[in-house]
CSV table of N, CA and C in Angstrom, one decimal:
chain,number,residue,atom,x,y,z
W,1,MET,N,61.7,109.6,161.9
W,1,MET,CA,62.1,110.3,163.1
W,1,MET,C,63.5,109.7,163.6
W,2,ASP,N,64.3,110.6,164.0
W,2,ASP,CA,65.7,110.3,164.5
W,2,ASP,C,65.5,109.5,165.8
W,3,PRO,N,66.3,108.4,166.0
W,3,PRO,CA,66.1,107.6,167.2
W,3,PRO,C,66.3,108.4,168.5
W,4,GLY,N,67.1,109.5,168.4
W,4,GLY,CA,67.3,110.3,169.6
W,4,GLY,C,66.2,111.2,169.9
W,5,GLU,N,65.3,111.5,169.0
W,5,GLU,CA,64.2,112.4,169.2
W,5,GLU,C,63.0,111.7,169.9
W,6,ILE,N,62.3,112.5,170.6
W,6,ILE,CA,61.1,111.9,171.2
W,6,ILE,C,59.8,112.5,170.5
W,7,ASP,N,58.8,111.6,170.4
W,7,ASP,CA,57.6,112.0,169.8
W,7,ASP,C,56.7,112.8,170.7
W,8,MET,N,56.5,114.1,170.4
W,8,MET,CA,55.8,115.0,171.2
W,8,MET,C,54.3,114.8,171.0
W,9,GLN,N,53.8,114.2,170.0
W,9,GLN,CA,52.4,114.0,169.8
W,9,GLN,C,51.9,112.7,170.5
W,10,ASN,N,52.5,111.6,170.1
W,10,ASN,CA,52.2,110.3,170.7
W,10,ASN,C,53.1,110.0,171.9
W,11,ARG,N,52.7,110.3,173.1
W,11,ARG,CA,53.6,110.2,174.2
W,11,ARG,C,53.5,108.8,174.9
W,12,ASP,N,52.7,107.9,174.4
W,12,ASP,CA,52.5,106.6,174.9
W,12,ASP,C,52.5,105.6,173.7
W,13,PRO,N,53.6,105.5,172.9
W,13,PRO,CA,53.6,104.7,171.7
W,13,PRO,C,53.4,103.2,172.0
W,14,SER,N,53.8,102.7,173.2
W,14,SER,CA,53.7,101.3,173.5
W,14,SER,C,52.4,101.0,174.2
W,15,SER,N,51.6,102.0,174.4
W,15,SER,CA,50.3,101.9,175.1
W,15,SER,C,50.4,101.2,176.5
W,16,ILE,N,51.4,101.6,177.2
W,16,ILE,CA,51.6,101.1,178.6
W,16,ILE,C,50.6,101.7,179.6
W,17,ASN,N,50.1,102.8,179.3
W,17,ASN,CA,49.1,103.5,180.2
W,17,ASN,C,47.7,103.5,179.5
W,18,ALA,N,47.4,102.6,178.7
W,18,ALA,CA,46.1,102.6,178.0
W,18,ALA,C,45.0,102.4,179.0
W,19,HIS,N,45.2,101.8,180.1
W,19,HIS,CA,44.2,101.5,181.2
W,19,HIS,C,43.9,102.8,182.0
W,20,VAL,N,44.7,103.8,181.8
W,20,VAL,CA,44.4,105.0,182.6
W,20,VAL,C,43.4,105.9,181.8
W,21,GLN,N,42.2,105.8,182.2
W,21,GLN,CA,41.1,106.6,181.5
W,21,GLN,C,40.7,107.7,182.5
W,22,VAL,N,41.0,109.0,182.2
W,22,VAL,CA,40.7,110.1,183.1
W,22,VAL,C,39.9,111.1,182.4
W,23,GLY,N,39.2,110.8,181.4
W,23,GLY,CA,38.3,111.8,180.8
W,23,GLY,C,37.0,111.9,181.6
W,24,PHE,N,36.3,113.0,181.4
W,24,PHE,CA,35.1,113.3,182.2
W,24,PHE,C,34.1,112.1,182.0
W,25,GLU,N,33.9,111.6,180.8
W,25,GLU,CA,32.9,110.6,180.5
W,25,GLU,C,33.4,109.2,181.1
W,26,ASP,N,34.7,109.1,181.3
W,26,ASP,CA,35.2,107.8,181.9
W,26,ASP,C,35.1,107.8,183.4
W,27,VAL,N,34.8,109.0,184.0
W,27,VAL,CA,34.8,109.0,185.5
W,27,VAL,C,33.4,109.3,186.0
W,28,ILE,N,32.7,110.3,185.3
W,28,ILE,CA,31.4,110.7,185.8
W,28,ILE,C,30.4,110.4,184.8
W,29,ALA,N,29.3,109.7,185.2
W,29,ALA,CA,28.2,109.4,184.3
W,29,ALA,C,26.9,109.4,185.0
W,30,GLU,N,25.8,109.9,184.4
W,30,GLU,CA,24.5,109.9,184.9
W,30,GLU,C,23.7,108.8,184.2
W,31,PRO,N,23.1,107.9,185.0
W,31,PRO,CA,22.3,106.9,184.4
W,31,PRO,C,21.0,107.4,183.8
W,32,ASP,N,20.3,106.6,183.0
W,32,ASP,CA,19.0,107.0,182.4
W,32,ASP,C,18.0,107.2,183.6
W,33,GLY,N,17.2,108.3,183.4
W,33,GLY,CA,16.2,108.5,184.5
W,33,GLY,C,16.7,109.5,185.5
W,34,VAL,N,18.0,109.8,185.6
W,34,VAL,CA,18.5,110.8,186.6
W,34,VAL,C,19.5,111.6,185.8
W,35,HIS,N,19.0,112.8,185.4
W,35,HIS,CA,19.9,113.7,184.7
W,35,HIS,C,19.8,115.1,185.4
W,36,SER,N,21.0,115.7,185.5
W,36,SER,CA,21.0,117.1,186.0
W,36,SER,C,20.7,118.0,184.9
W,37,PRO,N,20.4,119.3,185.2
W,37,PRO,CA,20.2,120.2,184.1
W,37,PRO,C,21.4,120.4,183.2
W,38,GLN,N,21.2,120.8,181.9
W,38,GLN,CA,22.3,120.9,181.0
W,38,GLN,C,23.4,121.8,181.4
W,39,CYS,N,22.9,123.0,182.0
W,39,CYS,CA,23.9,124.0,182.5
W,39,CYS,C,24.8,123.4,183.6
W,40,VAL,N,24.3,122.6,184.5
W,40,VAL,CA,25.1,121.9,185.5
W,40,VAL,C,26.0,120.9,184.9
W,41,TRP,N,25.5,120.1,183.9
W,41,TRP,CA,26.4,119.1,183.3
W,41,TRP,C,27.5,119.7,182.6
W,42,LYS,N,27.3,120.8,181.8
W,42,LYS,CA,28.3,121.5,181.1
W,42,LYS,C,29.3,122.2,182.0
W,43,LEU,N,28.8,122.8,183.1
W,43,LEU,CA,29.7,123.4,184.1
W,43,LEU,C,30.6,122.4,184.8
W,44,ALA,N,29.9,121.2,185.1
W,44,ALA,CA,30.7,120.2,185.8
W,44,ALA,C,31.8,119.6,184.9
W,45,HIS,N,31.5,119.5,183.6
W,45,HIS,CA,32.5,119.0,182.6
W,45,HIS,C,33.6,120.0,182.6
W,46,LYS,N,33.3,121.3,182.5
W,46,LYS,CA,34.4,122.3,182.4
W,46,LYS,C,35.2,122.4,183.7
W,47,CYS,N,34.6,122.3,184.8
W,47,CYS,CA,35.3,122.3,186.1
W,47,CYS,C,36.2,121.1,186.2
W,48,PHE,N,35.6,119.9,185.9
W,48,PHE,CA,36.4,118.7,186.0
W,48,PHE,C,37.6,118.8,185.1
W,49,THR,N,37.4,119.2,183.8
W,49,THR,CA,38.5,119.2,182.8
W,49,THR,C,39.6,120.2,183.2
W,50,CYS,N,39.2,121.4,183.6
W,50,CYS,CA,40.1,122.4,184.0
W,50,CYS,C,40.9,122.1,185.3
W,51,SER,N,40.2,121.6,186.3
W,51,SER,CA,40.9,121.2,187.5
W,51,SER,C,41.9,120.0,187.3
W,52,ARG,N,41.5,119.0,186.5
W,52,ARG,CA,42.3,117.9,186.1
W,52,ARG,C,43.6,118.4,185.4
W,53,ASP,N,43.4,119.3,184.4
W,53,ASP,CA,44.5,119.7,183.6
W,53,ASP,C,45.5,120.6,184.4
W,54,ILE,N,44.9,121.5,185.2
W,54,ILE,CA,45.8,122.4,186.0
W,54,ILE,C,46.5,121.6,187.1
W,55,SER,N,45.8,120.7,187.7
W,55,SER,CA,46.5,119.8,188.8
W,55,SER,C,47.6,118.9,188.1
W,56,TYR,N,47.3,118.3,187.0
W,56,TYR,CA,48.3,117.5,186.4
W,56,TYR,C,49.5,118.3,186.0
W,57,THR,N,49.2,119.5,185.4
W,57,THR,CA,50.4,120.3,185.0
W,57,THR,C,51.2,120.7,186.2
W,58,LEU,N,50.6,121.1,187.3
W,58,LEU,CA,51.4,121.5,188.5
W,58,LEU,C,52.1,120.3,189.0
W,59,LEU,N,51.5,119.2,189.1
W,59,LEU,CA,52.2,118.0,189.6
W,59,LEU,C,53.4,117.6,188.7
W,60,ALA,N,53.1,117.7,187.4
W,60,ALA,CA,54.2,117.3,186.4
W,60,ALA,C,55.3,118.3,186.5
W,61,LEU,N,55.0,119.6,186.7
W,61,LEU,CA,56.1,120.6,186.9
W,61,LEU,C,56.9,120.4,188.1
W,62,CYS,N,56.2,120.1,189.2
W,62,CYS,CA,56.9,119.9,190.5
W,62,CYS,C,57.6,118.6,190.6
W,63,TYR,N,57.0,117.5,190.2
W,63,TYR,CA,57.5,116.2,190.5
W,63,TYR,C,58.0,115.4,189.2
W,64,GLY,N,57.7,115.9,188.0
W,64,GLY,CA,58.0,115.1,186.8
W,64,GLY,C,59.5,114.8,186.7
W,65,VAL,N,60.3,115.9,186.8
W,65,VAL,CA,61.7,115.8,186.6
W,65,VAL,C,62.4,114.9,187.7
W,66,PRO,N,62.1,115.2,189.0
W,66,PRO,CA,62.7,114.4,190.0
W,66,PRO,C,62.3,112.9,189.9
W,67,TYR,N,61.0,112.6,189.5
W,67,TYR,CA,60.6,111.2,189.4
W,67,TYR,C,61.3,110.6,188.1
W,68,ALA,N,61.4,111.4,187.1
W,68,ALA,CA,62.1,110.9,185.9
W,68,ALA,C,63.6,110.5,186.2
W,69,PHE,N,64.2,111.4,187.0
W,69,PHE,CA,65.6,111.1,187.5
W,69,PHE,C,65.6,109.8,188.3
W,70,PHE,N,64.7,109.7,189.3
W,70,PHE,CA,64.6,108.5,190.1
W,70,PHE,C,64.4,107.3,189.3
W,71,TRP,N,63.5,107.3,188.4
W,71,TRP,CA,63.2,106.0,187.6
W,71,TRP,C,64.3,105.7,186.7
W,72,GLY,N,64.9,106.8,186.1
W,72,GLY,CA,66.1,106.5,185.3
W,72,GLY,C,67.2,105.8,186.0
W,73,CYS,N,67.5,106.3,187.3
W,73,CYS,CA,68.5,105.7,188.1
W,73,CYS,C,68.1,104.2,188.5
W,74,GLU,N,66.8,104.1,188.8
W,74,GLU,CA,66.3,102.7,189.2
W,74,GLU,C,66.4,101.7,188.1
W,75,PHE,N,66.1,102.1,186.9
W,75,PHE,CA,66.2,101.2,185.8
W,75,PHE,C,67.6,101.0,185.3
W,76,ALA,N,68.5,102.0,185.5
W,76,ALA,CA,69.9,101.8,185.3
W,76,ALA,C,70.5,100.8,186.3
W,77,TYR,N,70.1,100.9,187.5
W,77,TYR,CA,70.5,99.9,188.6
W,77,TYR,C,70.0,98.5,188.3
W,78,LEU,N,68.8,98.4,187.9
W,78,LEU,CA,68.2,97.1,187.5
W,78,LEU,C,68.9,96.5,186.3
W,79,SER,N,69.2,97.3,185.3
W,79,SER,CA,70.0,96.8,184.1
W,79,SER,C,71.4,96.4,184.6
W,80,PHE,N,72.0,97.2,185.4
W,80,PHE,CA,73.3,96.8,185.9
W,80,PHE,C,73.3,95.5,186.6
W,81,LEU,N,72.3,95.3,187.5
W,81,LEU,CA,72.2,94.0,188.2
W,81,LEU,C,72.0,92.9,187.3
W,82,HIS,N,71.2,93.0,186.3
W,82,HIS,CA,70.9,91.9,185.4
W,82,HIS,C,72.2,91.6,184.6
W,83,ILE,N,72.8,92.6,184.1
W,83,ILE,CA,74.0,92.4,183.2
W,83,ILE,C,75.2,91.9,184.0
W,84,TRP,N,75.5,92.5,185.2
W,84,TRP,CA,76.7,92.1,185.8
W,84,TRP,C,76.6,91.2,187.0
W,85,VAL,N,75.4,90.9,187.5
W,85,VAL,CA,75.2,90.0,188.7
W,85,VAL,C,74.3,88.8,188.3
W,86,ILE,N,73.1,89.1,188.0
W,86,ILE,CA,72.1,88.0,187.9
W,86,ILE,C,72.4,87.1,186.7
W,87,THR,N,72.7,87.6,185.5
W,87,THR,CA,72.9,86.7,184.4
W,87,THR,C,74.2,85.9,184.6
W,88,PRO,N,75.3,86.5,185.1
W,88,PRO,CA,76.5,85.6,185.3
W,88,PRO,C,76.2,84.6,186.4
W,89,CYS,N,75.4,84.9,187.5
W,89,CYS,CA,75.1,83.9,188.5
W,89,CYS,C,74.3,82.8,187.9
W,90,ILE,N,73.3,83.1,187.1
W,90,ILE,CA,72.5,82.1,186.4
W,90,ILE,C,73.4,81.2,185.6
W,91,SER,N,74.3,81.8,184.8
W,91,SER,CA,75.2,81.0,184.0
W,91,SER,C,76.1,80.1,184.8
W,92,MET,N,76.6,80.6,186.0
W,92,MET,CA,77.4,79.8,186.9
W,92,MET,C,76.6,78.6,187.4
W,93,TYR,N,75.3,78.9,187.9
W,93,TYR,CA,74.5,77.8,188.4
W,93,TYR,C,74.2,76.8,187.4
W,94,MET,N,74.0,77.2,186.1
W,94,MET,CA,73.7,76.2,185.1
W,94,MET,C,74.8,75.3,184.8
W,95,ILE,N,76.1,75.8,184.9
W,95,ILE,CA,77.2,75.0,184.8
W,95,ILE,C,77.3,74.0,185.9
W,96,TRP,N,77.1,74.5,187.2
W,96,TRP,CA,77.1,73.6,188.3
W,96,TRP,C,76.0,72.5,188.2
W,97,LEU,N,74.8,73.0,187.8
W,97,LEU,CA,73.7,72.0,187.7
W,97,LEU,C,73.9,71.0,186.6
W,98,LYS,N,74.6,71.3,185.6
W,98,LYS,CA,74.9,70.3,184.5
W,98,LYS,C,75.8,69.2,185.1
W,99,SER,N,76.8,69.6,185.9
W,99,SER,CA,77.7,68.7,186.5
W,99,SER,C,76.9,67.8,187.5
W,100,ILE,N,76.0,68.4,188.3
W,100,ILE,CA,75.2,67.6,189.3
W,100,ILE,C,74.3,66.7,188.5
W,101,LYS,N,73.7,67.1,187.4
W,101,LYS,CA,72.8,66.3,186.6
W,101,LYS,C,73.6,65.0,186.2
W,102,ILE,N,74.8,65.2,185.7
W,102,ILE,CA,75.6,64.0,185.2
W,102,ILE,C,75.8,63.0,186.4
W,103,ILE,N,76.2,63.6,187.5
W,103,ILE,CA,76.5,62.7,188.7
W,103,ILE,C,75.2,62.1,189.2
W,104,TYR,N,74.1,62.8,189.3
W,104,TYR,CA,72.9,62.3,189.8
W,104,TYR,C,72.4,61.2,188.8
W,105,GLY,N,72.5,61.5,187.5
W,105,GLY,CA,72.0,60.5,186.5
W,105,GLY,C,72.8,59.2,186.6
W,106,ALA,N,74.1,59.3,186.8
W,106,ALA,CA,74.9,58.1,187.0
W,106,ALA,C,74.5,57.3,188.2
W,107,CYS,N,74.3,58.0,189.3
W,107,CYS,CA,73.9,57.3,190.6
W,107,CYS,C,72.5,56.6,190.4
W,108,VAL,N,71.6,57.3,189.7
W,108,VAL,CA,70.3,56.7,189.5
W,108,VAL,C,70.4,55.5,188.6
W,109,ARG,N,71.1,55.6,187.5
W,109,ARG,CA,71.3,54.5,186.6
W,109,ARG,C,72.0,53.3,187.3
W,110,THR,N,73.0,53.6,188.2
W,110,THR,CA,73.7,52.5,188.9
W,110,THR,C,72.8,51.8,189.9
W,111,CYS,N,72.1,52.6,190.7
W,111,CYS,CA,71.3,52.0,191.8
W,111,CYS,C,69.9,51.5,191.4
W,112,CYS,N,69.2,52.3,190.5
W,112,CYS,CA,67.8,52.0,190.2
W,112,CYS,C,67.6,51.1,189.0
W,113,ASP,N,68.5,51.3,188.0
W,113,ASP,CA,68.3,50.5,186.7
W,113,ASP,C,68.2,49.0,187.0
W,114,PRO,N,69.2,48.4,187.8
W,114,PRO,CA,69.1,47.0,188.0
W,114,PRO,C,67.7,46.5,188.6
W,115,CYS,N,67.2,47.3,189.5
W,115,CYS,CA,65.9,47.0,190.1
W,115,CYS,C,64.8,47.1,189.1
W,116,PHE,N,64.8,48.1,188.3
W,116,PHE,CA,63.8,48.3,187.3
W,116,PHE,C,63.8,47.2,186.2
W,117,GLU,N,65.0,46.9,185.8
W,117,GLU,CA,65.2,45.8,184.9
W,117,GLU,C,64.7,44.5,185.4
W,118,ALA,N,65.0,44.2,186.7
W,118,ALA,CA,64.5,43.0,187.3
W,118,ALA,C,63.0,43.0,187.4
W,119,CYS,N,62.4,44.1,187.8
W,119,CYS,CA,60.9,44.2,187.8
W,119,CYS,C,60.3,44.0,186.5
W,120,GLY,N,60.9,44.6,185.5
W,120,GLY,CA,60.5,44.5,184.1
W,120,GLY,C,60.5,43.1,183.6
W,121,ARG,N,61.5,42.3,184.0
W,121,ARG,CA,61.6,40.9,183.5
W,121,ARG,C,60.6,40.1,184.3
W,122,CYS,N,60.3,40.4,185.6
W,122,CYS,CA,59.3,39.6,186.3
W,122,CYS,C,58.0,39.8,185.8
W,123,PHE,N,57.6,41.1,185.4
W,123,PHE,CA,56.3,41.3,185.0
W,123,PHE,C,56.1,41.2,183.5
W,124,SER,N,57.2,40.9,182.8
W,124,SER,CA,57.0,40.9,181.3
W,124,SER,C,56.2,39.7,180.8
W,125,ASP,N,56.1,38.7,181.5
W,125,ASP,CA,55.4,37.5,181.1
W,125,ASP,C,53.9,37.5,181.5
W,126,ILE,N,53.5,38.6,182.2
W,126,ILE,CA,52.0,38.6,182.6
W,126,ILE,C,51.2,39.0,181.4
W,127,ARG,N,50.2,38.3,181.1
W,127,ARG,CA,49.3,38.6,180.0
W,127,ARG,C,47.9,38.8,180.6
W,128,VAL,N,47.2,39.7,180.0
W,128,VAL,CA,45.8,40.0,180.5
W,128,VAL,C,44.9,39.6,179.3
W,129,THR,N,44.0,38.8,179.6
W,129,THR,CA,43.0,38.4,178.6
W,129,THR,C,41.6,38.6,179.1
W,130,LYS,N,40.7,38.7,178.2
W,130,LYS,CA,39.2,38.8,178.5
W,130,LYS,C,38.7,37.4,178.9
W,131,ALA,N,37.9,37.4,179.9
W,131,ALA,CA,37.4,36.1,180.3
W,131,ALA,C,36.0,35.8,179.6
């Protein structure tokens, strides 16, 4: 299939809406011991399926294209922000943080290392033995 074409059969190839279960059996169920007559069950199935399909078709016709336009713009804006604002800011902060890391490391080594070395030498002769 050409990369520019859309798959009209499998409309959820990445299974991002696999959790959306809207079949009759997924929504309505009768437990054992409580069953309606078969004619009611068949009619309920047909009513549910027809009303779901007609409602979805009408909603998709009315709102599908405007929402597709909205979400296309929203993800374009999000991509723009990440490419032109967020990623460069992160890169800038990483450069600053590397400089701060070097200065902070030098300060810690200058101030703390002599104390740690002195404590290490004081405690280096301590031996623990079993009595």
